[in-house]
mmCIF file of C-alpha atoms and ligand atoms in Angstrom:
data_model
loop_
_atom_site.group_PDB
_atom_site.id
_atom_site.type_symbol
_atom_site.label_atom_id
_atom_site.label_comp_id
_atom_site.label_asym_id
_atom_site.label_seq_id
_atom_site.Cartn_x
_atom_site.Cartn_y
_atom_site.Cartn_z
ATOM 1 C CA MET K 13 69.139 114.881 126.557
ATOM 2 C CA THR K 14 71.925 113.208 128.494
ATOM 3 C CA ARG K 15 74.022 110.688 126.639
ATOM 4 C CA PRO K 16 71.484 107.945 125.945
ATOM 5 C CA ILE K 17 73.507 104.805 126.588
ATOM 6 C CA HIS K 18 72.422 102.655 129.527
ATOM 7 C CA ALA K 19 72.360 99.075 130.708
ATOM 8 C CA THR K 20 69.495 97.267 132.368
ATOM 9 C CA VAL K 21 69.671 94.187 134.608
ATOM 10 C CA HIS K 22 66.582 91.962 134.338
ATOM 11 C CA THR K 23 65.612 90.473 137.689
ATOM 12 C CA GLN K 24 62.971 88.151 136.228
ATOM 13 C CA ALA K 25 65.409 86.741 133.708
ATOM 14 C CA LEU K 26 67.980 86.008 136.453
ATOM 15 C CA HIS K 27 65.280 84.203 138.396
ATOM 16 C CA HIS K 28 64.173 82.269 135.315
ATOM 17 C CA ASN K 29 67.726 81.188 134.480
ATOM 18 C CA LEU K 30 68.320 80.080 138.069
ATOM 19 C CA GLN K 31 65.191 77.932 137.836
ATOM 20 C CA ARG K 32 66.544 76.431 134.603
ATOM 21 C CA CYS K 33 69.789 75.559 136.429
ATOM 22 C CA ARG K 34 67.834 74.126 139.290
ATOM 23 C CA GLU K 35 65.882 71.826 136.991
ATOM 24 C CA ALA K 36 69.129 70.628 135.390
ATOM 25 C CA ALA K 37 70.724 70.145 138.814
ATOM 26 C CA GLN K 38 67.849 67.912 139.994
ATOM 27 C CA ASP K 39 68.461 67.208 143.677
ATOM 28 C CA SER K 40 71.864 68.919 143.817
ATOM 29 C CA ARG K 41 72.202 72.308 145.423
ATOM 30 C CA VAL K 42 73.053 75.315 143.291
ATOM 31 C CA TRP K 43 75.717 77.871 143.969
ATOM 32 C CA ALA K 44 75.046 81.131 142.159
ATOM 33 C CA VAL K 45 78.514 82.231 141.066
ATOM 34 C CA VAL K 46 78.650 85.999 141.498
ATOM 35 C CA LYS K 47 82.369 86.616 141.098
ATOM 36 C CA ALA K 48 83.517 89.653 139.113
ATOM 37 C CA ASN K 49 80.652 91.689 140.562
ATOM 38 C CA ALA K 50 78.050 89.183 139.387
ATOM 39 C CA TYR K 51 79.655 88.921 135.920
ATOM 40 C CA GLY K 52 79.446 92.663 135.549
ATOM 41 C CA HIS K 53 75.773 92.951 136.540
ATOM 42 C CA GLY K 54 76.541 94.308 140.007
ATOM 43 C CA ILE K 55 76.030 92.098 143.075
ATOM 44 C CA GLU K 56 73.386 94.417 144.551
ATOM 45 C CA ARG K 57 71.523 94.584 141.210
ATOM 46 C CA ALA K 58 71.616 90.806 140.667
ATOM 47 C CA PHE K 59 70.856 89.716 144.216
ATOM 48 C CA ASP K 60 67.044 89.778 144.046
ATOM 49 C CA GLY K 61 66.981 87.657 140.923
ATOM 50 C CA LEU K 62 69.372 85.101 142.451
ATOM 51 C CA ARG K 63 68.263 84.961 146.079
ATOM 52 C CA ALA K 64 66.541 81.602 145.491
ATOM 53 C CA ALA K 65 70.009 79.997 145.119
ATOM 54 C CA ASP K 66 71.308 77.700 147.855
ATOM 55 C CA GLY K 67 74.508 79.713 148.185
ATOM 56 C CA PHE K 68 76.711 82.317 146.564
ATOM 57 C CA ALA K 69 80.189 81.603 145.259
ATOM 58 C CA LEU K 70 82.733 84.352 144.636
ATOM 59 C CA LEU K 71 86.358 85.303 144.975
ATOM 60 C CA GLU K 72 86.800 88.316 147.222
ATOM 61 C CA ILE K 73 86.068 89.012 150.863
ATOM 62 C CA ALA K 74 84.698 92.419 149.886
ATOM 63 C CA GLU K 75 82.125 90.771 147.618
ATOM 64 C CA ALA K 76 81.178 88.367 150.430
ATOM 65 C CA GLU K 77 80.728 91.323 152.731
ATOM 66 C CA ARG K 78 78.352 92.901 150.219
ATOM 67 C CA ILE K 79 76.230 89.734 150.063
ATOM 68 C CA ARG K 80 76.014 89.615 153.888
ATOM 69 C CA ALA K 81 75.088 93.303 153.886
ATOM 70 C CA LEU K 82 72.101 92.422 151.658
ATOM 71 C CA GLY K 83 70.888 90.178 154.455
ATOM 72 C CA TRP K 84 72.023 86.825 153.079
ATOM 73 C CA ARG K 85 72.648 84.364 155.907
ATOM 74 C CA GLY K 86 73.154 81.220 153.845
ATOM 75 C CA PRO K 87 76.386 79.704 152.525
ATOM 76 C CA ILE K 88 78.997 81.798 150.751
ATOM 77 C CA LEU K 89 81.968 80.009 149.165
ATOM 78 C CA LEU K 90 85.337 81.604 148.361
ATOM 79 C CA LEU K 91 86.154 79.764 145.139
ATOM 80 C CA GLU K 92 89.916 80.276 145.451
ATOM 81 C CA GLY K 93 90.067 80.357 149.232
ATOM 82 C CA VAL K 94 92.048 83.091 150.982
ATOM 83 C CA PHE K 95 94.896 84.939 149.307
ATOM 84 C CA GLU K 96 96.705 85.742 152.581
ATOM 85 C CA PRO K 97 96.376 84.469 156.163
ATOM 86 C CA ARG K 98 94.802 87.527 157.691
ATOM 87 C CA GLU K 99 91.726 87.054 155.460
ATOM 88 C CA LEU K 100 90.820 84.061 157.627
ATOM 89 C CA GLU K 101 89.650 86.433 160.307
ATOM 90 C CA ALA K 102 87.035 87.819 157.937
ATOM 91 C CA CYS K 103 86.042 84.267 156.942
ATOM 92 C CA SER K 104 85.281 83.437 160.571
ATOM 93 C CA ARG K 105 83.505 86.739 161.138
ATOM 94 C CA LEU K 106 81.345 86.370 157.994
ATOM 95 C CA GLY K 107 80.887 82.591 158.284
ATOM 96 C CA LEU K 108 82.400 81.933 154.848
ATOM 97 C CA TRP K 109 83.205 78.528 153.363
ATOM 98 C CA LEU K 110 86.480 78.332 151.554
ATOM 99 C CA ALA K 111 88.243 76.404 148.901
ATOM 100 C CA VAL K 112 91.672 75.096 149.940
ATOM 101 C CA HIS K 113 93.937 74.453 146.951
ATOM 102 C CA SER K 114 97.483 74.599 148.375
ATOM 103 C CA ASP K 115 99.636 73.526 151.321
ATOM 104 C CA ALA K 116 100.207 77.152 152.181
ATOM 105 C CA GLN K 117 96.488 77.653 152.733
ATOM 106 C CA ILE K 118 96.458 74.671 155.086
ATOM 107 C CA ASP K 119 99.441 76.153 156.990
ATOM 108 C CA TRP K 120 97.530 79.425 157.380
ATOM 109 C CA LEU K 121 94.460 77.586 158.674
ATOM 110 C CA ALA K 122 96.611 75.734 161.217
ATOM 111 C CA THR K 123 97.661 79.018 162.835
ATOM 112 C CA HIS K 124 94.242 80.697 162.613
ATOM 113 C CA LYS K 125 92.643 81.552 165.954
ATOM 114 C CA THR K 126 88.922 80.808 165.889
ATOM 115 C CA HIS K 127 86.239 79.325 168.100
ATOM 116 C CA THR K 128 83.992 78.077 165.318
ATOM 117 C CA GLY K 129 85.357 75.713 162.716
ATOM 118 C CA LEU K 130 85.370 76.666 159.065
ATOM 119 C CA ARG K 131 83.879 74.599 156.286
ATOM 120 C CA VAL K 132 86.398 73.917 153.555
ATOM 121 C CA PHE K 133 86.267 72.569 149.997
ATOM 122 C CA LEU K 134 89.485 70.755 149.237
ATOM 123 C CA LYS K 135 90.266 71.487 145.600
ATOM 124 C CA VAL K 136 91.437 68.598 143.470
ATOM 125 C CA ASN K 137 93.413 69.236 140.298
ATOM 126 C CA SER K 138 91.787 66.629 138.062
ATOM 127 C CA GLY K 139 93.398 67.837 134.855
ATOM 128 C CA MET K 140 92.739 71.569 134.388
ATOM 129 C CA ASN K 141 96.180 72.187 135.916
ATOM 130 C CA ARG K 142 95.296 75.558 137.305
ATOM 131 C CA LEU K 143 94.605 75.272 141.029
ATOM 132 C CA GLY K 144 94.353 72.283 143.334
ATOM 133 C CA PHE K 145 96.103 69.259 144.773
ATOM 134 C CA ALA K 146 97.318 66.560 142.417
ATOM 135 C CA PRO K 147 95.255 63.384 142.857
ATOM 136 C CA ALA K 148 98.084 61.550 144.640
ATOM 137 C CA ARG K 149 98.289 64.299 147.259
ATOM 138 C CA VAL K 150 94.606 64.570 148.063
ATOM 139 C CA GLY K 151 94.627 61.929 150.789
ATOM 140 C CA ALA K 152 97.389 63.673 152.714
ATOM 141 C CA ALA K 153 95.800 67.093 152.363
ATOM 142 C CA TYR K 154 92.491 65.696 153.544
ATOM 143 C CA ALA K 155 94.136 64.110 156.606
ATOM 144 C CA ARG K 156 95.799 67.373 157.531
ATOM 145 C CA LEU K 157 92.587 69.372 157.174
ATOM 146 C CA ALA K 158 90.426 66.832 158.976
ATOM 147 C CA ALA K 159 92.837 66.920 161.961
ATOM 148 C CA LEU K 160 92.703 70.717 162.341
ATOM 149 C CA PRO K 161 90.450 72.116 165.099
ATOM 150 C CA GLN K 162 89.977 75.192 162.834
ATOM 151 C CA VAL K 163 88.176 72.996 160.283
ATOM 152 C CA ASP K 164 84.607 71.972 160.812
ATOM 153 C CA GLU K 165 83.857 69.922 157.676
ATOM 154 C CA VAL K 166 85.780 68.943 154.598
ATOM 155 C CA SER K 167 84.165 68.727 151.156
ATOM 156 C CA PHE K 168 85.718 68.298 147.713
ATOM 157 C CA MET K 169 85.661 70.277 144.525
ATOM 158 C CA THR K 170 87.237 70.213 141.101
ATOM 159 C CA HIS K 171 86.881 72.284 137.929
ATOM 160 C CA PHE K 172 86.487 71.106 134.324
ATOM 161 C CA SER K 173 88.550 72.312 131.413
ATOM 162 C CA ASP K 174 86.377 70.898 128.620
ATOM 163 C CA ALA K 175 82.808 70.658 129.748
ATOM 164 C CA ASP K 176 81.768 72.782 126.741
ATOM 165 C CA GLY K 177 83.537 70.749 124.062
ATOM 166 C CA PRO K 178 84.093 67.378 122.478
ATOM 167 C CA LYS K 179 86.782 66.252 124.917
ATOM 168 C CA GLY K 180 84.217 66.269 127.713
ATOM 169 C CA VAL K 181 84.721 65.545 131.385
ATOM 170 C CA ALA K 182 84.848 61.744 131.701
ATOM 171 C CA GLU K 183 88.570 61.584 132.378
ATOM 172 C CA GLN K 184 88.441 64.364 134.995
ATOM 173 C CA VAL K 185 85.415 62.852 136.710
ATOM 174 C CA ALA K 186 87.237 59.506 136.916
ATOM 175 C CA ARG K 187 90.377 61.109 138.364
ATOM 176 C CA PHE K 188 88.370 63.084 140.864
ATOM 177 C CA ALA K 189 86.431 60.001 141.910
ATOM 178 C CA HIS K 190 89.601 57.995 142.313
ATOM 179 C CA ALA K 191 91.392 60.730 144.291
ATOM 180 C CA THR K 192 88.519 61.119 146.713
ATOM 181 C CA GLN K 193 87.284 57.536 146.971
ATOM 182 C CA ASP K 194 86.617 56.389 150.528
ATOM 183 C CA LEU K 195 86.900 59.974 151.781
ATOM 184 C CA PRO K 196 83.666 61.304 153.284
ATOM 185 C CA GLY K 197 82.350 64.675 152.296
ATOM 186 C CA GLU K 198 80.189 66.564 149.785
ATOM 187 C CA ARG K 199 81.329 67.025 146.222
ATOM 188 C CA SER K 200 81.128 69.877 143.729
ATOM 189 C CA LEU K 201 82.257 69.510 140.135
ATOM 190 C CA ALA K 202 80.004 71.126 137.544
ATOM 191 C CA ASN K 203 80.155 74.634 136.075
ATOM 192 C CA SER K 204 77.392 75.847 133.709
ATOM 193 C CA ALA K 205 78.553 73.844 130.716
ATOM 194 C CA ALA K 206 78.754 70.581 132.698
ATOM 195 C CA LEU K 207 75.436 71.333 134.353
ATOM 196 C CA LEU K 208 73.454 71.968 131.172
ATOM 197 C CA ARG K 209 75.140 69.323 129.014
ATOM 198 C CA LEU K 210 76.080 66.501 131.337
ATOM 199 C CA ALA K 211 74.204 66.704 134.611
ATOM 200 C CA GLY K 212 72.085 63.675 133.729
ATOM 201 C CA ASP K 213 75.140 61.897 135.243
ATOM 202 C CA ALA K 214 74.963 61.925 139.040
ATOM 203 C CA ALA K 215 78.781 61.853 139.234
ATOM 204 C CA VAL K 216 78.886 65.150 137.339
ATOM 205 C CA ARG K 217 76.085 66.724 139.381
ATOM 206 C CA GLY K 218 77.605 65.902 142.727
ATOM 207 C CA ASP K 219 76.115 67.582 145.786
ATOM 208 C CA TRP K 220 76.588 71.194 144.611
ATOM 209 C CA VAL K 221 76.765 72.633 141.120
ATOM 210 C CA ARG K 222 78.463 75.985 140.449
ATOM 211 C CA ALA K 223 76.375 77.908 137.916
ATOM 212 C CA GLY K 224 77.841 81.102 136.571
ATOM 213 C CA ILE K 225 77.413 82.162 132.952
ATOM 214 C CA SER K 226 74.119 80.312 132.451
ATOM 215 C CA LEU K 227 72.525 82.450 135.200
ATOM 216 C CA TYR K 228 73.374 85.466 133.159
ATOM 217 C CA GLY K 229 71.644 84.251 130.003
ATOM 218 C CA SER K 230 74.686 83.332 128.003
ATOM 219 C CA SER K 231 75.159 79.869 126.541
ATOM 220 C CA PRO K 232 78.200 78.032 127.928
ATOM 221 C CA ASP K 233 78.678 76.233 124.609
ATOM 222 C CA PHE K 234 77.796 78.805 121.952
ATOM 223 C CA PRO K 235 77.592 78.344 118.975
ATOM 224 C CA GLU K 236 76.857 74.622 119.384
ATOM 225 C CA HIS K 237 73.847 75.706 121.471
ATOM 226 C CA SER K 238 72.382 79.165 121.768
ATOM 227 C CA ALA K 239 70.984 80.655 124.913
ATOM 228 C CA ALA K 240 67.511 80.124 123.425
ATOM 229 C CA ASP K 241 68.358 76.421 122.863
ATOM 230 C CA TRP K 242 69.001 76.175 126.613
ATOM 231 C CA ASP K 243 65.919 78.317 127.377
ATOM 232 C CA LEU K 244 68.048 81.009 129.009
ATOM 233 C CA GLN K 245 66.935 84.636 128.898
ATOM 234 C CA PRO K 246 69.182 87.699 128.598
ATOM 235 C CA THR K 247 69.771 89.267 131.999
ATOM 236 C CA MET K 248 71.501 92.393 130.738
ATOM 237 C CA THR K 249 70.494 94.829 128.003
ATOM 238 C CA LEU K 250 72.943 97.347 126.667
ATOM 239 C CA ALA K 251 70.950 99.970 124.823
ATOM 240 C CA SER K 252 71.450 103.414 123.370
ATOM 241 C CA ARG K 253 69.962 105.644 120.691
ATOM 242 C CA LEU K 254 70.757 107.067 117.287
ATOM 243 C CA ILE K 255 72.309 110.490 117.644
ATOM 244 C CA GLY K 256 72.913 111.077 113.928
ATOM 245 C CA VAL K 257 71.974 109.840 110.459
ATOM 246 C CA GLN K 258 74.000 110.081 107.277
ATOM 247 C CA GLU K 259 72.692 109.453 103.761
ATOM 248 C CA ILE K 260 75.668 108.208 101.783
ATOM 249 C CA ALA K 261 76.200 107.467 98.095
ATOM 250 C CA ALA K 262 77.653 104.316 96.575
ATOM 251 C CA GLY K 263 81.461 104.336 96.969
ATOM 252 C CA GLU K 264 81.452 106.391 100.194
ATOM 253 C CA SER K 265 82.978 104.940 103.295
ATOM 254 C CA VAL K 266 82.096 104.910 106.987
ATOM 255 C CA GLY K 267 84.298 105.528 110.014
ATOM 256 C CA TYR K 268 88.011 105.341 110.788
ATOM 257 C CA GLY K 269 90.153 103.576 108.216
ATOM 258 C CA SER K 270 87.276 103.603 105.715
ATOM 259 C CA ARG K 271 86.730 99.957 106.497
ATOM 260 C CA PHE K 272 83.191 99.884 105.158
ATOM 261 C CA VAL K 273 82.459 101.094 101.630
ATOM 262 C CA ALA K 274 78.828 101.391 100.470
ATOM 263 C CA GLU K 275 77.897 99.469 97.354
ATOM 264 C CA ARG K 276 74.733 101.473 96.905
ATOM 265 C CA PRO K 277 73.163 104.591 98.405
ATOM 266 C CA MET K 278 72.197 103.922 102.016
ATOM 267 C CA ARG K 279 71.180 105.459 105.341
ATOM 268 C CA VAL K 280 73.697 105.031 108.118
ATOM 269 C CA GLY K 281 72.769 105.537 111.805
ATOM 270 C CA VAL K 282 75.292 106.764 114.326
ATOM 271 C CA VAL K 283 74.844 105.210 117.798
ATOM 272 C CA ALA K 284 76.040 106.687 121.106
ATOM 273 C CA CYS K 285 78.039 103.584 122.080
ATOM 274 C CA GLY K 286 81.730 102.876 121.595
ATOM 275 C CA TYR K 287 84.567 100.851 122.960
ATOM 276 C CA ALA K 288 84.903 103.195 125.927
ATOM 277 C CA ASP K 289 81.481 101.904 126.980
ATOM 278 C CA GLY K 290 82.644 98.313 126.819
ATOM 279 C CA TYR K 291 81.392 97.508 123.334
ATOM 280 C CA PRO K 292 84.080 95.320 121.727
ATOM 281 C CA ARG K 293 86.365 97.190 119.317
ATOM 282 C CA HIS K 294 87.040 93.915 117.542
ATOM 283 C CA ALA K 295 83.455 93.746 116.317
ATOM 284 C CA LEU K 296 83.710 94.724 112.678
ATOM 285 C CA THR K 297 81.076 95.268 109.971
ATOM 286 C CA ASP K 298 78.104 92.834 110.174
ATOM 287 C CA THR K 299 77.975 92.463 113.968
ATOM 288 C CA PRO K 300 74.255 92.238 114.714
ATOM 289 C CA VAL K 301 72.307 95.054 116.445
ATOM 290 C CA LEU K 302 68.636 95.779 116.965
ATOM 291 C CA VAL K 303 67.350 99.148 115.702
ATOM 292 C CA GLN K 304 63.806 99.774 116.945
ATOM 293 C CA GLY K 305 63.788 96.058 117.644
ATOM 294 C CA VAL K 306 64.662 95.168 114.029
ATOM 295 C CA ARG K 307 67.784 93.234 113.354
ATOM 296 C CA SER K 308 70.453 95.065 111.471
ATOM 297 C CA ARG K 309 74.270 95.256 111.499
ATOM 298 C CA THR K 310 77.210 97.447 112.382
ATOM 299 C CA LEU K 311 79.267 99.174 109.668
ATOM 300 C CA GLY K 312 82.996 99.816 109.779
ATOM 301 C CA ARG K 313 85.106 100.299 112.861
ATOM 302 C CA VAL K 314 83.831 100.928 116.354
ATOM 303 C CA SER K 315 85.190 104.221 117.692
ATOM 304 C CA MET K 316 85.614 105.294 121.305
ATOM 305 C CA ASP K 317 82.164 106.836 121.763
ATOM 306 C CA MET K 318 80.224 105.911 118.604
ATOM 307 C CA LEU K 319 79.536 103.153 116.168
ATOM 308 C CA SER K 320 77.609 103.079 112.898
ATOM 309 C CA VAL K 321 74.712 100.870 111.861
ATOM 310 C CA ASP K 322 72.935 100.030 108.662
ATOM 311 C CA LEU K 323 69.428 101.541 108.558
ATOM 312 C CA THR K 324 68.379 99.748 105.365
ATOM 313 C CA PRO K 325 66.076 97.272 107.232
ATOM 314 C CA VAL K 326 64.561 100.102 109.325
ATOM 315 C CA PRO K 327 63.805 103.025 106.971
ATOM 316 C CA GLN K 328 61.578 104.650 109.619
ATOM 317 C CA ALA K 329 64.457 104.934 112.115
ATOM 318 C CA GLY K 330 65.959 108.356 112.833
ATOM 319 C CA VAL K 331 67.663 110.387 115.523
ATOM 320 C CA GLY K 332 66.385 109.147 118.913
ATOM 321 C CA SER K 333 65.542 105.634 117.727
ATOM 322 C CA GLU K 334 66.327 102.826 120.187
ATOM 323 C CA VAL K 335 69.391 100.686 119.465
ATOM 324 C CA VAL K 336 69.992 97.525 121.434
ATOM 325 C CA LEU K 337 73.627 96.352 121.376
ATOM 326 C CA TRP K 338 72.677 93.147 123.218
ATOM 327 C CA GLY K 339 69.736 92.014 125.287
ATOM 328 C CA ARG K 340 66.052 92.772 124.808
ATOM 329 C CA ALA K 341 64.479 95.566 122.771
ATOM 330 C CA ALA K 342 61.279 97.433 123.717
ATOM 331 C CA ASN K 343 59.307 95.339 121.215
ATOM 332 C CA GLY K 344 60.534 92.135 122.865
ATOM 333 C CA ALA K 345 63.083 91.179 120.243
ATOM 334 C CA VAL K 346 66.195 89.492 121.689
ATOM 335 C CA LEU K 347 69.803 89.806 120.569
ATOM 336 C CA SER K 348 71.987 87.379 122.513
ATOM 337 C CA ILE K 349 75.258 88.736 123.892
ATOM 338 C CA ASP K 350 76.807 85.506 122.585
ATOM 339 C CA GLU K 351 76.228 86.515 118.963
ATOM 340 C CA VAL K 352 77.886 89.860 119.485
ATOM 341 C CA ALA K 353 80.791 88.236 121.312
ATOM 342 C CA HIS K 354 81.201 85.703 118.545
ATOM 343 C CA HIS K 355 81.597 88.455 115.976
ATOM 344 C CA ALA K 356 84.263 90.059 118.146
ATOM 345 C CA GLY K 357 86.172 86.788 118.646
ATOM 346 C CA THR K 358 85.347 86.599 122.324
ATOM 347 C CA LEU K 359 82.754 85.247 124.768
ATOM 348 C CA GLY K 360 79.652 86.606 126.387
ATOM 349 C CA TYR K 361 81.541 86.364 129.694
ATOM 350 C CA GLU K 362 84.048 89.006 128.654
ATOM 351 C CA LEU K 363 81.499 91.453 127.269
ATOM 352 C CA MET K 364 79.181 91.364 130.277
ATOM 353 C CA CYS K 365 82.125 91.867 132.665
ATOM 354 C CA ALA K 366 83.479 94.791 130.640
ATOM 355 C CA VAL K 367 80.587 97.245 130.523
ATOM 356 C CA ALA K 368 82.320 100.504 131.486
ATOM 357 C CA PRO K 369 81.610 102.358 134.694
ATOM 358 C CA ARG K 370 80.449 105.399 132.729
ATOM 359 C CA VAL K 371 77.417 103.424 131.496
ATOM 360 C CA PRO K 372 74.518 103.879 133.957
ATOM 361 C CA MET K 373 73.096 100.513 134.969
ATOM 362 C CA ARG K 374 69.605 100.086 136.347
ATOM 363 C CA VAL K 375 67.430 97.182 137.454
ATOM 364 C CA ALA K 376 64.128 96.263 135.887
HETATM 365 C C1 PLP D 429 83.731 80.919 137.486
HETATM 366 C C2 PLP D 429 83.653 79.590 138.077
HETATM 367 C C3 PLP D 429 82.528 78.796 137.897
HETATM 368 C C4 PLP D 429 81.377 79.197 137.025
HETATM 369 O O1 PLP D 429 81.677 78.908 135.689
HETATM 370 P P1 PLP D 429 80.631 79.197 134.504
HETATM 371 O O2 PLP D 429 81.287 78.680 133.294
HETATM 372 O O3 PLP D 429 80.453 80.682 134.467
HETATM 373 O O4 PLP D 429 79.373 78.517 134.896
HETATM 374 C C5 PLP D 429 82.503 77.540 138.521
HETATM 375 N N1 PLP D 429 83.544 77.155 139.271
HETATM 376 C C6 PLP D 429 84.665 77.883 139.460
HETATM 377 C C7 PLP D 429 85.757 77.350 140.306
HETATM 378 C C8 PLP D 429 84.739 79.121 138.844
HETATM 379 O O5 PLP D 429 85.869 79.850 139.023
#
């Protein structure tokens, strides 16, 4: 038997989640955000499930090239624009749309040699204070872009800092609206959290929404809402098997640092999955797992190649039994990546992006 850990990307679930985003977006068009190699799923593996999107949004030319190689002829948006002027050549060749967030990027465009104009999304800094033009500078940036023969059409985008929390987006929406008032062009504001929570408001929906994490079956505002609350399905399963079982007595400990001590005699399963596979080392005892589709918990510290689980709720489990670290078990039971992330003090985003290259990933 080869090492039993593997990951599975679920095409149907991607499609389902995209439809959920579409419903929330109403008449607005939906970018499928596939940066970071489709949030760790692999662009090629995720493409079939997401091909009903109106466009793909990402960061790198190489990723855009891969989407074109899959036969996609629709819009592709570079969310941060180009990182150096010579990338503009590839933008023209591949027909990419690009964010423009700085004066330097406008300078580069002004010296770019092209016959066909590029579509740009002028990025407004409405309060996140990461990328974009301050509201007072938007008019001047727009005028410069609109006057360039290299630019075909100017649209506007901004990004929310607090769409998932109590602060909300009202202030940023107002600043964005004010900065772009009277300027013609399409608008894009919402990420997943804004889309699912606030897209009843047409000013939040805009013309294009940018859905990322929700496509991948993770709730953008866990634990306030779970993925199930939003009717999102897991798109990635990380599964392995038991490769050992220990029967331990009360008072015995499990793993490095003896961080778990048994209070009573118990069976402990050893799973072929560790932090070198991308499982979070910060997940301590009590992180949920599914053993043969039954919910149980981890015990003690995660090591590089193994972790231990409590077999008390699954007495029939033994060497070879299925263990799902997140995703869907063979019996249909679901363990959301968000729950595992929460136990490790992180987000579903980070876990799905961090599955290690040594874990074979297939599509189902
Ligand atoms: C990553 C990203 C998104 C998607 O955000 P999610 O929270 O994953 O939906 C949207 N817009 C921009 C600019 C991004 O960088």
